PDB file of C-alpha atoms in Angstrom:
ATOM      1  CA  MET C 188      -1.881  10.384  25.475  1.00 83.00           C
ATOM      2  CA  GLN C 189      -2.806   6.865  24.442  1.00 94.00           C
ATOM      3  CA  ARG C 190      -1.528   6.441  20.593  1.00 96.00           C
ATOM      4  CA  ILE C 191      -3.340   3.830  18.046  1.00 97.00           C
ATOM      5  CA  ARG C 192      -1.616   2.204  15.149  1.00 97.00           C
ATOM      6  CA  LEU C 193      -4.679   0.993  12.526  1.00 98.00           C
ATOM      7  CA  ARG C 194      -4.405  -1.116   9.570  1.00 97.00           C
ATOM      8  CA  TYR C 195      -7.083  -0.840   6.913  1.00 98.00           C
ATOM      9  CA  ALA C 196      -7.661  -1.990   3.320  1.00 97.00           C
ATOM     10  CA  LYS C 197      -8.945   0.002   0.195  1.00 97.00           C
ATOM     11  CA  ARG C 198     -11.096  -2.796  -2.054  1.00 97.00           C
ATOM     12  CA  GLY C 199     -13.267  -2.899  -4.659  1.00 95.00           C
ATOM     13  CA  PRO C 200     -14.196   0.476  -6.458  1.00 96.00           C
ATOM     14  CA  LEU C 201     -13.022   2.292  -3.260  1.00 96.00           C
ATOM     15  CA  ARG C 202      -9.697   1.930  -4.421  1.00 95.00           C
ATOM     16  CA  PHE C 203      -9.948   4.669  -6.359  1.00 96.00           C
ATOM     17  CA  THR C 204     -10.421   7.044  -3.207  1.00 94.00           C
ATOM     18  CA  SER C 205      -7.216   9.606  -3.248  1.00 94.00           C
ATOM     19  CA  HIS C 206      -5.530   9.542  -0.206  1.00 94.00           C
ATOM     20  CA  ARG C 207      -6.823  13.089   0.264  1.00 95.00           C
ATOM     21  CA  ASP C 208     -10.382  11.571  -0.019  1.00 96.00           C
ATOM     22  CA  PHE C 209     -10.196   8.760   2.163  1.00 96.00           C
ATOM     23  CA  ALA C 210      -8.826  11.225   5.043  1.00 96.00           C
ATOM     24  CA  ARG C 211     -11.395  13.533   5.029  1.00 96.00           C
ATOM     25  CA  ALA C 212     -13.728  10.256   5.487  1.00 97.00           C
ATOM     26  CA  PHE C 213     -11.722   8.823   8.180  1.00 97.00           C
ATOM     27  CA  GLU C 214     -12.123  11.870   9.661  1.00 97.00           C
ATOM     28  CA  ARG C 215     -16.226  12.021   9.464  1.00 97.00           C
ATOM     29  CA  ALA C 216     -15.800   8.631  10.899  1.00 98.00           C
ATOM     30  CA  LEU C 217     -14.044   9.465  14.042  1.00 97.00           C
ATOM     31  CA  ARG C 218     -16.890  11.948  14.631  1.00 96.00           C
ATOM     32  CA  ARG C 219     -19.380   9.169  13.966  1.00 97.00           C
ATOM     33  CA  ALA C 220     -17.871   6.495  16.088  1.00 97.00           C
ATOM     34  CA  ALA C 221     -17.416   9.319  18.926  1.00 96.00           C
ATOM     35  CA  VAL C 222     -13.697   8.943  19.156  1.00 96.00           C
ATOM     36  CA  PRO C 223     -12.083  10.638  21.645  1.00 96.00           C
ATOM     37  CA  ILE C 224      -9.105  11.753  19.186  1.00 97.00           C
ATOM     38  CA  ALA C 225      -6.332  13.963  20.739  1.00 96.00           C
ATOM     39  CA  TYR C 226      -5.992  17.571  18.526  1.00 94.00           C
ATOM     40  CA  SER C 227      -2.738  19.363  18.089  1.00 90.00           C
ATOM     41  CA  GLN C 228      -1.969  23.294  19.561  1.00 88.00           C
ATOM     42  CA  GLY C 229      -1.779  26.535  18.064  1.00 83.00           C
ATOM     43  CA  PHE C 230      -4.420  28.756  15.732  1.00 86.00           C
ATOM     44  CA  THR C 231      -5.648  25.949  14.020  1.00 88.00           C
ATOM     45  CA  PRO C 232      -5.839  22.583  16.001  1.00 90.00           C
ATOM     46  CA  HIS C 233      -6.237  19.726  13.778  1.00 92.00           C
ATOM     47  CA  PRO C 234      -6.674  15.560  14.672  1.00 94.00           C
ATOM     48  CA  LYS C 235      -3.855  14.061  15.518  1.00 96.00           C
ATOM     49  CA  ILE C 236      -3.674  11.537  13.146  1.00 96.00           C
ATOM     50  CA  SER C 237      -0.121  10.426  11.490  1.00 95.00           C
ATOM     51  CA  TYR C 238      -0.336   8.205   7.705  1.00 95.00           C
ATOM     52  CA  ALA C 239       2.415   6.200   6.437  1.00 90.00           C
ATOM     53  CA  SER C 240       3.110   5.481   3.093  1.00 85.00           C
ATOM     54  CA  ALA C 241      -0.279   5.962   1.372  1.00 89.00           C
ATOM     55  CA  ALA C 242      -1.043   3.689  -1.714  1.00 91.00           C
ATOM     56  CA  PRO C 243      -1.535   5.590  -5.245  1.00 91.00           C
ATOM     57  CA  THR C 244      -4.988   6.347  -6.215  1.00 93.00           C
ATOM     58  CA  GLY C 245      -6.814   3.269  -8.206  1.00 94.00           C
ATOM     59  CA  VAL C 246      -4.506   1.111  -6.574  1.00 96.00           C
ATOM     60  CA  GLY C 247      -6.187  -1.551  -4.018  1.00 97.00           C
ATOM     61  CA  SER C 248      -4.555  -2.355  -0.670  1.00 97.00           C
ATOM     62  CA  GLU C 249      -4.625  -4.993   2.059  1.00 97.00           C
ATOM     63  CA  ALA C 250      -2.247  -3.277   4.250  1.00 97.00           C
ATOM     64  CA  GLU C 251      -2.797   1.006   4.545  1.00 97.00           C
ATOM     65  CA  TYR C 252      -1.548   2.207   7.822  1.00 97.00           C
ATOM     66  CA  LEU C 253      -2.137   4.854  10.216  1.00 97.00           C
ATOM     67  CA  GLU C 254      -1.500   6.399  13.921  1.00 97.00           C
ATOM     68  CA  ILE C 255      -3.869   8.336  15.725  1.00 97.00           C
ATOM     69  CA  GLY C 256      -3.723  10.273  19.470  1.00 97.00           C
ATOM     70  CA  LEU C 257      -6.375   9.482  21.885  1.00 97.00           C
ATOM     71  CA  GLN C 258      -7.243  12.156  24.617  1.00 95.00           C
ATOM     72  CA  ALA C 259      -8.560   9.454  26.443  1.00 95.00           C
ATOM     73  CA  PRO C 260      -7.842   5.833  26.523  1.00 94.00           C
ATOM     74  CA  ALA C 261      -9.827   3.148  24.582  1.00 95.00           C
ATOM     75  CA  ASP C 262      -9.901  -0.426  23.663  1.00 96.00           C
ATOM     76  CA  PRO C 263      -8.289  -0.823  20.223  1.00 96.00           C
ATOM     77  CA  GLU C 264     -10.706  -3.631  18.909  1.00 96.00           C
ATOM     78  CA  GLN C 265     -13.769  -1.480  20.221  1.00 97.00           C
ATOM     79  CA  LEU C 266     -12.388   1.363  18.423  1.00 97.00           C
ATOM     80  CA  ARG C 267     -11.581  -0.613  15.245  1.00 97.00           C
ATOM     81  CA  ALA C 268     -14.764  -2.065  15.056  1.00 98.00           C
ATOM     82  CA  ALA C 269     -17.011   1.490  15.412  1.00 98.00           C
ATOM     83  CA  LEU C 270     -14.318   3.250  12.774  1.00 98.00           C
ATOM     84  CA  ASP C 271     -15.030  -0.005  10.314  1.00 98.00           C
ATOM     85  CA  ASP C 272     -19.081   0.479  11.067  1.00 97.00           C
ATOM     86  CA  ALA C 273     -18.053   4.202  10.226  1.00 98.00           C
ATOM     87  CA  LEU C 274     -16.756   3.993   7.088  1.00 97.00           C
ATOM     88  CA  SER C 275     -18.108   2.899   3.895  1.00 96.00           C
ATOM     89  CA  PRO C 276     -17.728  -0.887   2.564  1.00 96.00           C
ATOM     90  CA  GLY C 277     -14.626  -1.271   0.893  1.00 97.00           C
ATOM     91  CA  LEU C 278     -13.020   1.313   3.273  1.00 97.00           C
ATOM     92  CA  ASP C 279     -12.488  -1.459   5.788  1.00 98.00           C
ATOM     93  CA  ILE C 280     -10.327  -1.428   9.022  1.00 98.00           C
ATOM     94  CA  LEU C 281      -8.720  -4.428   9.472  1.00 98.00           C
ATOM     95  CA  GLU C 282      -6.767  -3.969  12.892  1.00 97.00           C
ATOM     96  CA  ALA C 283      -5.589  -1.699  15.442  1.00 97.00           C
ATOM     97  CA  VAL C 284      -3.349  -2.068  18.310  1.00 97.00           C
ATOM     98  CA  THR C 285      -2.172   0.199  21.193  1.00 96.00           C
ATOM     99  CA  ALA C 286       1.226   1.800  19.786  1.00 95.00           C
ATOM    100  CA  GLY C 287       4.703   1.161  21.213  1.00 91.00           C
ATOM    101  CA  GLU C 288       7.682   2.320  21.360  1.00 90.00           C
ATOM    102  CA  GLY C 289       9.073   4.291  17.923  1.00 89.00           C
ATOM    103  CA  SER C 290       7.845   5.540  15.193  1.00 91.00           C
ATOM    104  CA  LEU C 291       5.439   3.622  12.737  1.00 92.00           C
ATOM    105  CA  ALA C 292       7.484   5.000   9.425  1.00 91.00           C
ATOM    106  CA  ASP C 293      10.717   3.716  10.845  1.00 92.00           C
ATOM    107  CA  ARG C 294       9.257   0.054  10.327  1.00 94.00           C
ATOM    108  CA  ILE C 295       8.124   0.578   6.528  1.00 95.00           C
ATOM    109  CA  ASP C 296      10.815  -0.106   4.211  1.00 95.00           C
ATOM    110  CA  ALA C 297       9.560  -2.352   1.491  1.00 96.00           C
ATOM    111  CA  SER C 298       5.774  -3.213  -0.030  1.00 97.00           C
ATOM    112  CA  ARG C 299       4.908  -6.433  -1.994  1.00 97.00           C
ATOM    113  CA  TRP C 300       2.883  -5.869  -4.761  1.00 97.00           C
ATOM    114  CA  ARG C 301      -0.012  -8.044  -6.457  1.00 97.00           C
ATOM    115  CA  LEU C 302      -0.150  -6.961 -10.077  1.00 97.00           C
ATOM    116  CA  GLU C 303      -3.010  -9.005 -12.410  1.00 96.00           C
ATOM    117  CA  LEU C 304      -2.267  -8.266 -16.299  1.00 96.00           C
ATOM    118  CA  PRO C 305      -5.483  -9.181 -18.014  1.00 93.00           C
ATOM    119  CA  GLY C 306      -5.179 -10.215 -21.712  1.00 93.00           C
ATOM    120  CA  ILE C 307      -1.351 -10.757 -21.141  1.00 95.00           C
ATOM    121  CA  ASP C 308       0.334 -14.775 -21.364  1.00 95.00           C
ATOM    122  CA  PRO C 309       2.095 -16.182 -18.410  1.00 95.00           C
ATOM    123  CA  ALA C 310       4.305 -17.248 -20.964  1.00 95.00           C
ATOM    124  CA  ASP C 311       5.062 -13.417 -22.327  1.00 96.00           C
ATOM    125  CA  ALA C 312       5.040 -11.846 -18.570  1.00 97.00           C
ATOM    126  CA  GLU C 313       7.896 -14.486 -17.469  1.00 97.00           C
ATOM    127  CA  LYS C 314       9.979 -13.015 -20.217  1.00 97.00           C
ATOM    128  CA  ALA C 315       9.920  -9.856 -19.845  1.00 98.00           C
ATOM    129  CA  VAL C 316      10.443 -10.576 -16.343  1.00 98.00           C
ATOM    130  CA  THR C 317      13.501 -12.144 -16.919  1.00 98.00           C
ATOM    131  CA  ALA C 318      14.560  -9.172 -19.273  1.00 98.00           C
ATOM    132  CA  PHE C 319      13.905  -6.873 -16.348  1.00 98.00           C
ATOM    133  CA  LEU C 320      15.869  -8.734 -13.862  1.00 98.00           C
ATOM    134  CA  ASP C 321      18.828  -9.171 -16.434  1.00 98.00           C
ATOM    135  CA  SER C 322      18.830  -5.557 -16.903  1.00 97.00           C
ATOM    136  CA  THR C 323      21.135  -3.492 -14.360  1.00 96.00           C
ATOM    137  CA  GLU C 324      19.392  -0.797 -15.151  1.00 97.00           C
ATOM    138  CA  VAL C 325      15.684   0.243 -16.513  1.00 97.00           C
ATOM    139  CA  LEU C 326      15.425   3.816 -17.002  1.00 96.00           C
ATOM    140  CA  VAL C 327      11.459   5.703 -16.947  1.00 96.00           C
ATOM    141  CA  GLU C 328       9.768   8.547 -17.245  1.00 92.00           C
ATOM    142  CA  ARG C 329       6.964   9.737 -14.737  1.00 88.00           C
ATOM    143  CA  MET C 330       5.400  13.394 -14.547  1.00 81.00           C
ATOM    144  CA  THR C 331       6.264  14.489 -10.881  1.00 77.00           C
ATOM    145  CA  LYS C 332       5.421  17.685  -9.235  1.00 77.00           C
ATOM    146  CA  GLN C 333       8.976  18.856 -10.103  1.00 78.00           C
ATOM    147  CA  GLY C 334       8.219  18.111 -13.834  1.00 81.00           C
ATOM    148  CA  ARG C 335       9.189  15.013 -15.782  1.00 87.00           C
ATOM    149  CA  ARG C 336      11.876  13.367 -14.220  1.00 88.00           C
ATOM    150  CA  THR C 337      13.894  10.098 -15.713  1.00 92.00           C
ATOM    151  CA  PHE C 338      14.728   7.675 -13.191  1.00 92.00           C
ATOM    152  CA  ASP C 339      16.029   3.855 -12.771  1.00 96.00           C
ATOM    153  CA  ALA C 340      13.151   1.173 -12.160  1.00 96.00           C
ATOM    154  CA  ARG C 341      15.511  -1.771 -11.582  1.00 97.00           C
ATOM    155  CA  ALA C 342      17.565  -1.121  -8.647  1.00 95.00           C
ATOM    156  CA  ALA C 343      14.514  -1.045  -5.886  1.00 96.00           C
ATOM    157  CA  VAL C 344      13.021  -4.209  -7.066  1.00 97.00           C
ATOM    158  CA  THR C 345      13.913  -6.976  -4.913  1.00 97.00           C
ATOM    159  CA  ARG C 346      11.454 -10.035  -6.115  1.00 97.00           C
ATOM    160  CA  CYS C 347       9.603 -10.100  -9.541  1.00 97.00           C
ATOM    161  CA  ALA C 348       8.109 -13.404 -10.252  1.00 97.00           C
ATOM    162  CA  VAL C 349       4.813 -14.212 -12.390  1.00 97.00           C
ATOM    163  CA  THR C 350       2.961 -16.808  -9.911  1.00 91.00           C
ATOM    164  CA  GLY C 351       1.689 -19.861 -11.444  1.00 71.00           C
ATOM    165  CA  GLU C 352      -2.421 -18.969 -10.137  1.00 62.00           C
ATOM    166  CA  PRO C 353      -4.594 -20.273 -12.428  1.00 52.00           C
ATOM    167  CA  ASP C 354      -7.329 -17.845 -10.921  1.00 51.00           C
ATOM    168  CA  LEU C 355      -8.907 -15.192 -13.331  1.00 51.00           C
ATOM    169  CA  PRO C 356     -10.227 -12.352 -11.047  1.00 50.00           C
ATOM    170  CA  SER C 357     -12.399 -10.517 -13.587  1.00 47.00           C
ATOM    171  CA  GLY C 358     -13.924 -14.521 -13.886  1.00 48.00           C
ATOM    172  CA  ALA C 359     -13.754 -14.581 -17.561  1.00 50.00           C
ATOM    173  CA  VAL C 360     -13.231 -17.874 -19.274  1.00 53.00           C
ATOM    174  CA  GLY C 361     -10.021 -18.480 -21.934  1.00 64.00           C
ATOM    175  CA  VAL C 362      -8.786 -15.129 -21.206  1.00 78.00           C
ATOM    176  CA  PRO C 363      -4.989 -15.154 -19.821  1.00 88.00           C
ATOM    177  CA  CYS C 364      -3.903 -13.470 -17.288  1.00 92.00           C
ATOM    178  CA  ALA C 365      -0.470 -13.317 -15.768  1.00 95.00           C
ATOM    179  CA  ILE C 366       0.413 -12.337 -12.106  1.00 96.00           C
ATOM    180  CA  ILE C 367       3.311 -10.817 -11.396  1.00 97.00           C
ATOM    181  CA  ASP C 368       4.644 -10.815  -7.385  1.00 97.00           C
ATOM    182  CA  LEU C 369       6.416  -7.906  -6.880  1.00 98.00           C
ATOM    183  CA  VAL C 370       8.308  -6.543  -3.950  1.00 98.00           C
ATOM    184  CA  VAL C 371       9.906  -2.851  -3.829  1.00 97.00           C
ATOM    185  CA  ARG C 372      12.085  -0.911  -1.600  1.00 96.00           C
ATOM    186  CA  GLN C 373      11.203   2.439  -0.711  1.00 93.00           C
ATOM    187  CA  VAL C 374      13.875   4.426  -2.754  1.00 91.00           C
ATOM    188  CA  THR C 375      14.293   8.098  -3.655  1.00 86.00           C
ATOM    189  CA  PRO C 376      12.145   9.078  -5.930  1.00 85.00           C
ATOM    190  CA  ALA C 377       9.845   6.279  -4.919  1.00 89.00           C
ATOM    191  CA  VAL C 378       9.348   3.808  -7.594  1.00 94.00           C
ATOM    192  CA  ARG C 379       5.710   2.099  -7.930  1.00 94.00           C
ATOM    193  CA  PRO C 380       4.234  -0.731  -9.362  1.00 96.00           C
ATOM    194  CA  ASP C 381       3.447   1.670 -12.707  1.00 95.00           C
ATOM    195  CA  ASP C 382       6.766   2.147 -12.981  1.00 96.00           C
ATOM    196  CA  VAL C 383       8.127  -1.421 -12.909  1.00 97.00           C
ATOM    197  CA  LEU C 384       5.091  -2.031 -15.664  1.00 97.00           C
ATOM    198  CA  SER C 385       6.614   0.774 -17.533  1.00 96.00           C
ATOM    199  CA  GLY C 386      10.082  -1.015 -17.264  1.00 97.00           C
ATOM    200  CA  LEU C 387       8.490  -4.215 -18.709  1.00 98.00           C
ATOM    201  CA  ARG C 388       7.533  -2.154 -21.796  1.00 97.00           C
ATOM    202  CA  VAL C 389      10.725  -0.818 -21.938  1.00 96.00           C
ATOM    203  CA  VAL C 390      12.982  -4.123 -22.025  1.00 97.00           C
ATOM    204  CA  ALA C 391      10.541  -6.296 -23.486  1.00 97.00           C
ATOM    205  CA  GLY C 392       7.451  -4.235 -25.228  1.00 96.00           C
ATOM    206  CA  LEU C 393       5.290  -6.259 -22.469  1.00 96.00           C
ATOM    207  CA  GLU C 394       2.071  -3.648 -22.419  1.00 93.00           C
ATOM    208  CA  PRO C 395      -1.782  -5.208 -21.167  1.00 92.00           C
ATOM    209  CA  PRO C 396      -4.435  -4.323 -23.963  1.00 93.00           C
ATOM    210  CA  VAL C 397      -6.574  -3.404 -20.392  1.00 92.00           C
ATOM    211  CA  PRO C 398      -5.348  -1.404 -17.203  1.00 93.00           C
ATOM    212  CA  PRO C 399      -3.708  -3.706 -14.761  1.00 95.00           C
ATOM    213  CA  ARG C 400      -4.886  -4.571 -11.676  1.00 95.00           C
ATOM    214  CA  VAL C 401      -2.791  -3.389  -8.793  1.00 97.00           C
ATOM    215  CA  THR C 402      -2.843  -4.586  -5.311  1.00 97.00           C
ATOM    216  CA  ARG C 403      -0.818  -3.950  -2.043  1.00 97.00           C
ATOM    217  CA  LEU C 404      -0.634  -6.988   0.040  1.00 97.00           C
ATOM    218  CA  ALA C 405       1.835  -6.153   2.823  1.00 97.00           C
ATOM    219  CA  GLN C 406       4.248  -3.306   3.602  1.00 96.00           C
ATOM    220  CA  GLY C 407       6.865  -3.142   6.858  1.00 96.00           C
ATOM    221  CA  THR C 408      10.369  -3.911   7.298  1.00 96.00           C
ATOM    222  CA  LEU C 409      12.556  -6.306   4.634  1.00 96.00           C
ATOM    223  CA  THR C 410      14.390  -8.893   6.173  1.00 95.00           C
ATOM    224  CA  ALA C 411      17.263 -10.238   4.627  1.00 92.00           C
ATOM    225  CA  GLN C 412      15.886 -13.078   3.778  1.00 90.00           C
ATOM    226  CA  GLY C 413      13.567 -10.905   1.529  1.00 90.00           C
ATOM    227  CA  GLU C 414      10.019 -11.826   4.075  1.00 93.00           C
ATOM    228  CA  ILE C 415       8.814  -8.365   4.868  1.00 95.00           C
ATOM    229  CA  VAL C 416       7.788  -8.132   8.660  1.00 95.00           C
ATOM    230  CA  ASP C 417       4.138  -6.373   9.443  1.00 95.00           C
ATOM    231  CA  PRO C 418       5.142  -2.856  11.170  1.00 95.00           C
ATOM    232  CA  LEU C 419       2.201  -3.678  13.909  1.00 96.00           C
ATOM    233  CA  ASP C 420       4.277  -6.874  15.008  1.00 94.00           C
ATOM    234  CA  ALA C 421       6.475  -4.978  17.307  1.00 91.00           C
ATOM    235  CA  ASP C 422       3.460  -3.570  18.985  1.00 93.00           C
ATOM    236  CA  ARG C 423       1.923  -7.248  18.904  1.00 87.00           C
ATOM    237  CA  GLY C 424       4.350  -8.998  20.318  1.00 66.00           C
ATOM    238  CA  ASP C 425       4.363 -10.955  16.918  1.00 50.00           C
ATOM    239  CA  VAL C 426       7.228 -12.687  14.794  1.00 40.00           C
ATOM    240  CA  GLY C 427       7.455 -11.522  11.033  1.00 38.00           C
ATOM    241  CA  ILE C 428       4.491 -12.988   9.100  1.00 35.00           C
ATOM    242  CA  GLY C 429       4.612 -10.817   5.977  1.00 39.00           C
ATOM    243  CA  GLY C 430       5.852 -11.788   2.559  1.00 39.00           C
ATOM    244  CA  ARG C 431       8.009 -14.594   0.768  1.00 35.00           C
TER     245      ARG C 431
END
């Protein structure tokens, strides 16, 4: 059985696609593209698809990953193009590689995010970020499947910085928009970008007047230098190109 690893993006309005909806769309795309997908054994066979750390609904991403098993060999680039054509624009298959040794999930322990905060002056965001980073613990609450939980949003954050980018994603003129570059390690319970935003509200009262726009830029292995190594690098034979 050949294993293929894919990197895909959720862009524009399609960022509101839930993981379950994407899984259904992807299985339909496999059928449309006539991909020789392998199936599990047993009474209820299901396609051999393994997802890694799916982004929350409403969050855009340039770095989502999955692995599929095939019954017959296929050219990764031809497979990528066929699946990309079979999916809606905004759900974009960016890369396909033949899987090497090891588990894809074992190569992911951190994510890098871009947080766009319309209506927030960068100077105010800078003060809130400083207060957050200076705190040894920032407790936030979130509703989970086990009920409302309180946990520390600070310990998992390895980078949180207001960038100097002047562009306004909305195209509006004269409207401040703070942009935060965020790197978060995978921990249990998981710390998400909205948890960090809750932490900024806790320590500094920072609260955007409109919903933030969040995009995952990268995920992979966090190096000692604070860079994120793309999980497909080992399959390509490349050196690390993630984070900064």
